[in-house]
Structures are given as C-alpha cells and as structure tokens.
C-alpha atoms as an extended CHARMM CRD file, in Angstrom:
* protein
*
       113  EXT
         1         1  MET       CA              0.0000000000        0.0000000000        0.0000000000  PROA      1               0.0000000000
         2         2  SER       CA              2.8070000000        2.4040000000        0.7690000000  PROA      2               0.0000000000
         3         3  ASP       CA              4.2920000000        2.0380000000       -2.7410000000  PROA      3               0.0000000000
         4         4  PHE       CA              1.5770000000        4.1660000000       -4.2690000000  PROA      4               0.0000000000
         5         5  ALA       CA             -1.0030000000        6.6970000000       -3.2770000000  PROA      5               0.0000000000
         6         6  ILE       CA             -4.5300000000        5.3840000000       -2.9790000000  PROA      6               0.0000000000
         7         7  ASP       CA             -7.7050000000        7.1670000000       -2.0580000000  PROA      7               0.0000000000
         8         8  ILE       CA             -9.0160000000        4.7300000000        0.5470000000  PROA      8               0.0000000000
         9         9  GLU       CA            -12.3670000000        6.4800000000        0.9530000000  PROA      9               0.0000000000
        10        10  LYS       CA            -13.0630000000        6.5100000000       -2.7910000000  PROA      10              0.0000000000
        11        11  THR       CA            -11.9230000000        2.9030000000       -3.1350000000  PROA      11              0.0000000000
        12        12  ILE       CA            -14.2190000000        1.6840000000       -0.3520000000  PROA      12              0.0000000000
        13        13  LYS       CA            -17.1850000000        3.6540000000       -1.6960000000  PROA      13              0.0000000000
        14        14  ASP       CA            -16.5650000000        2.3160000000       -5.2100000000  PROA      14              0.0000000000
        15        15  LEU       CA            -16.2330000000       -1.2810000000       -4.0080000000  PROA      15              0.0000000000
        16        16  ILE       CA            -19.4540000000       -1.0420000000       -2.0030000000  PROA      16              0.0000000000
        17        17  SER       CA            -21.4300000000        0.6090000000       -4.7910000000  PROA      17              0.0000000000
        18        18  ASN       CA            -20.1140000000       -1.7560000000       -7.4760000000  PROA      18              0.0000000000
        19        19  ASN       CA            -20.8170000000       -4.9940000000       -5.5910000000  PROA      19              0.0000000000
        20        20  LYS       CA            -24.3170000000       -6.0360000000       -4.5450000000  PROA      20              0.0000000000
        21        21  TYR       CA            -22.8440000000       -8.3580000000       -1.8850000000  PROA      21              0.0000000000
        22        22  PHE       CA            -19.7690000000       -6.9710000000       -0.1330000000  PROA      22              0.0000000000
        23        23  GLN       CA            -17.8220000000       -8.2840000000        2.8410000000  PROA      23              0.0000000000
        24        24  PHE       CA            -15.1340000000       -6.3120000000        4.6780000000  PROA      24              0.0000000000
        25        25  SER       CA            -12.7930000000       -9.0020000000        5.9170000000  PROA      25              0.0000000000
        26        26  ALA       CA             -9.3280000000      -10.1410000000        7.0200000000  PROA      26              0.0000000000
        27        27  ASP       CA             -7.8160000000      -13.5790000000        6.5240000000  PROA      27              0.0000000000
        28        28  TRP       CA             -6.4660000000      -13.6630000000       10.1050000000  PROA      28              0.0000000000
        29        29  CYS       CA             -9.9310000000      -13.0710000000       11.5860000000  PROA      29              0.0000000000
        30        30  PRO       CA            -11.6800000000      -16.2180000000       12.9580000000  PROA      30              0.0000000000
        31        31  ASP       CA            -15.1320000000      -14.6300000000       12.5410000000  PROA      31              0.0000000000
        32        32  CYS       CA            -14.3050000000      -13.8860000000        8.8950000000  PROA      32              0.0000000000
        33        33  GLN       CA            -13.1860000000      -17.4870000000        8.3970000000  PROA      33              0.0000000000
        34        34  TYR       CA            -16.5130000000      -18.6740000000        9.8170000000  PROA      34              0.0000000000
        35        35  THR       CA            -18.4230000000      -16.2890000000        7.5350000000  PROA      35              0.0000000000
        36        36  ASN       CA            -16.4520000000      -17.4570000000        4.5050000000  PROA      36              0.0000000000
        37        37  SER       CA            -17.2750000000      -21.0630000000        5.4280000000  PROA      37              0.0000000000
        38        38  ILE       CA            -20.9850000000      -20.1590000000        5.2940000000  PROA      38              0.0000000000
        39        39  TRP       CA            -20.5950000000      -18.8010000000        1.7550000000  PROA      39              0.0000000000
        40        40  THR       CA            -18.7540000000      -21.9970000000        0.7820000000  PROA      40              0.0000000000
        41        41  LYS       CA            -21.3750000000      -24.2160000000        2.4570000000  PROA      41              0.0000000000
        42        42  PHE       CA            -24.1630000000      -22.5670000000        0.4510000000  PROA      42              0.0000000000
        43        43  GLY       CA            -22.1240000000      -22.2800000000       -2.7570000000  PROA      43              0.0000000000
        44        44  VAL       CA            -22.3860000000      -18.4850000000       -2.9570000000  PROA      44              0.0000000000
        45        45  THR       CA            -18.7530000000      -17.4690000000       -2.5160000000  PROA      45              0.0000000000
        46        46  GLU       CA            -18.5740000000      -16.2290000000       -6.1190000000  PROA      46              0.0000000000
        47        47  LYS       CA            -21.5060000000      -13.8610000000       -5.5030000000  PROA      47              0.0000000000
        48        48  MET       CA            -19.8780000000      -12.2390000000       -2.4630000000  PROA      48              0.0000000000
        49        49  PHE       CA            -17.1430000000       -9.6640000000       -3.0570000000  PROA      49              0.0000000000
        50        50  ILE       CA            -14.7820000000      -10.2360000000       -0.1510000000  PROA      50              0.0000000000
        51        51  PHE       CA            -12.4100000000       -7.3350000000        0.4150000000  PROA      51              0.0000000000
        52        52  ASP       CA             -9.6360000000       -8.7820000000        2.5540000000  PROA      52              0.0000000000
        53        53  ILE       CA             -7.2690000000       -6.3910000000        4.3380000000  PROA      53              0.0000000000
        54        54  GLY       CA             -5.4200000000       -9.1820000000        6.1480000000  PROA      54              0.0000000000
        55        55  SER       CA             -2.2730000000       -9.0070000000        4.0130000000  PROA      55              0.0000000000
        56        56  PHE       CA             -1.9120000000       -5.2260000000        4.3960000000  PROA      56              0.0000000000
        57        57  PRO       CA              0.6330000000       -3.8500000000        6.8900000000  PROA      57              0.0000000000
        58        58  LYS       CA             -0.9380000000       -3.3060000000       10.3270000000  PROA      58              0.0000000000
        59        59  ALA       CA             -0.8960000000        0.4900000000       10.0110000000  PROA      59              0.0000000000
        60        60  ASP       CA             -2.6660000000        0.2620000000        6.6510000000  PROA      60              0.0000000000
        61        61  GLN       CA             -5.2440000000       -2.1610000000        8.0590000000  PROA      61              0.0000000000
        62        62  GLU       CA             -6.0790000000        0.4310000000       10.6940000000  PROA      62              0.0000000000
        63        63  LYS       CA             -6.4650000000        3.1470000000        8.0320000000  PROA      63              0.0000000000
        64        64  TRP       CA             -8.8300000000        0.9450000000        6.0310000000  PROA      64              0.0000000000
        65        65  ARG       CA            -10.8670000000        0.0030000000        9.1170000000  PROA      65              0.0000000000
        66        66  SER       CA            -11.1370000000        3.6170000000       10.2850000000  PROA      66              0.0000000000
        67        67  THR       CA            -12.1900000000        4.8130000000        6.8540000000  PROA      67              0.0000000000
        68        68  PHE       CA            -14.6710000000        1.9400000000        6.5160000000  PROA      68              0.0000000000
        69        69  GLN       CA            -16.1420000000        2.9770000000        9.8760000000  PROA      69              0.0000000000
        70        70  GLU       CA            -16.4410000000        6.6100000000        8.7630000000  PROA      70              0.0000000000
        71        71  ILE       CA            -18.3560000000        5.4930000000        5.6670000000  PROA      71              0.0000000000
        72        72  THR       CA            -20.5290000000        2.7080000000        7.0990000000  PROA      72              0.0000000000
        73        73  GLY       CA            -20.5230000000        3.1720000000       10.8690000000  PROA      73              0.0000000000
        74        74  SER       CA            -18.9090000000       -0.2400000000       11.4000000000  PROA      74              0.0000000000
        75        75  ARG       CA            -15.3050000000       -1.3400000000       11.7790000000  PROA      75              0.0000000000
        76        76  ASN       CA            -16.2640000000       -4.9050000000       12.6290000000  PROA      76              0.0000000000
        77        77  LEU       CA            -14.6090000000       -7.7430000000       10.7600000000  PROA      77              0.0000000000
        78        78  PRO       CA            -16.4870000000       -9.1200000000        9.0050000000  PROA      78              0.0000000000
        79        79  THR       CA            -19.1520000000       -6.6290000000        8.0220000000  PROA      79              0.0000000000
        80        80  ILE       CA            -21.5390000000       -7.7700000000        5.3040000000  PROA      80              0.0000000000
        81        81  LEU       CA            -23.2830000000       -5.2260000000        3.0980000000  PROA      81              0.0000000000
        82        82  VAL       CA            -26.1170000000       -5.8430000000        0.6620000000  PROA      82              0.0000000000
        83        83  ASP       CA            -26.9810000000       -3.1350000000       -1.8500000000  PROA      83              0.0000000000
        84        84  GLY       CA            -24.6930000000       -0.7180000000       -0.0230000000  PROA      84              0.0000000000
        85        85  LYS       CA            -26.3190000000       -1.1710000000        3.3930000000  PROA      85              0.0000000000
        86        86  ILE       CA            -25.0770000000       -3.1080000000        6.3760000000  PROA      86              0.0000000000
        87        87  TRP       CA            -26.8530000000       -6.4550000000        6.4800000000  PROA      87              0.0000000000
        88        88  GLY       CA            -24.9450000000       -7.8880000000        9.4060000000  PROA      88              0.0000000000
        89        89  THR       CA            -21.8750000000       -9.5980000000       10.7730000000  PROA      89              0.0000000000
        90        90  GLU       CA            -20.9540000000      -13.1080000000       11.7920000000  PROA      90              0.0000000000
        91        91  LYS       CA            -23.2660000000      -12.5950000000       14.7890000000  PROA      91              0.0000000000
        92        92  GLU       CA            -26.3150000000      -12.4670000000       12.5470000000  PROA      92              0.0000000000
        93        93  LEU       CA            -25.1050000000      -15.5230000000       10.6380000000  PROA      93              0.0000000000
        94        94  HSD       CA            -24.6660000000      -17.4350000000       13.9110000000  PROA      94              0.0000000000
        95        95  ASN       CA            -28.1420000000      -16.3580000000       15.0830000000  PROA      95              0.0000000000
        96        96  PHE       CA            -29.7720000000      -17.3560000000       11.7960000000  PROA      96              0.0000000000
        97        97  GLU       CA            -27.9120000000      -20.6600000000       11.8430000000  PROA      97              0.0000000000
        98        98  ASP       CA            -28.8900000000      -21.3550000000       15.4770000000  PROA      98              0.0000000000
        99        99  ASN       CA            -32.5420000000      -20.4990000000       14.7330000000  PROA      99              0.0000000000
       100       100  GLY       CA            -32.6320000000      -22.6060000000       11.5850000000  PROA      100             0.0000000000
       101       101  THR       CA            -33.4400000000      -19.5360000000        9.4550000000  PROA      101             0.0000000000
       102       102  LEU       CA            -30.1110000000      -19.0080000000        7.6810000000  PROA      102             0.0000000000
       103       103  GLU       CA            -31.1770000000      -20.4400000000        4.3310000000  PROA      103             0.0000000000
       104       104  ALA       CA            -34.3920000000      -18.3810000000        4.3640000000  PROA      104             0.0000000000
       105       105  GLU       CA            -32.4500000000      -15.2100000000        5.2220000000  PROA      105             0.0000000000
       106       106  LEU       CA            -30.0050000000      -15.8240000000        2.3840000000  PROA      106             0.0000000000
       107       107  LYS       CA            -32.9770000000      -16.2690000000        0.0520000000  PROA      107             0.0000000000
       108       108  LYS       CA            -34.4640000000      -12.9630000000        1.2620000000  PROA      108             0.0000000000
       109       109  ILE       CA            -31.3640000000      -11.0590000000        0.1620000000  PROA      109             0.0000000000
       110       110  GLY       CA            -31.0960000000      -12.9810000000       -3.1110000000  PROA      110             0.0000000000
       111       111  LEU       CA            -27.9540000000      -14.9850000000       -2.3860000000  PROA      111             0.0000000000
       112       112  LEU       CA            -29.9870000000      -18.1750000000       -2.7350000000  PROA      112             0.0000000000
       113       113  LYS       CA            -32.9040000000      -18.9590000000       -4.9920000000  PROA      113             0.0000000000
C-alpha cells in the first residue's frame, strides 16, 4: 500500500457501490473465516465480493478500518453489506444458523434462490 497513493475512501465507496454483496474481511480473523465457510457451504462465494485487508501492513489495516467505519458506521470484521447497506456480521449468521433460518435469510437477500 505504501508504494503508491490510494484514495481509501473513494476505493471503499466504489467497491461497495459496485458490488451487490460486499464483505469487509481479514484472513487472520476467525469470525471472517466462519463467515467465509458459510458462503462456501451454500455455494455463494462467487456472488460475495470479499475485500480482505489481512495481508496489508498493520498500520494500513487500521487506516482501512477507520475509513470503513467513517463510511458505514462499522469497523467490525467481518461486516456484510447488501446493496450498499449493512446487512450484518458473523453474529447475525450465527443467530440465523442457530434459529434454523439461515437459508431463508439468504434467500431474502437474493444470495440463494
């Protein structure tokens, strides 16, 4: 990231607006790994744009998280957005899974038919 100038705010806004299903994520994050396993389980990984900051230097990760929070109000990893609005986090996925409503919820947002 430090090799070139990047407008983090513009990049985040563009990624969110250009992807119906967007996940702010990091590969080192256990909750993100769980969330990714849900997408794999339901065969929808290719529909979800997963923006992973895990390989960025720590200082850059903090910049991305702070800017993401300024834009969306959340710095949680993962944060899942649908049509540019926060849909939830791994907590919602766990709740839906525990209640037996996960498949229905994924159908509601169009990830499943």
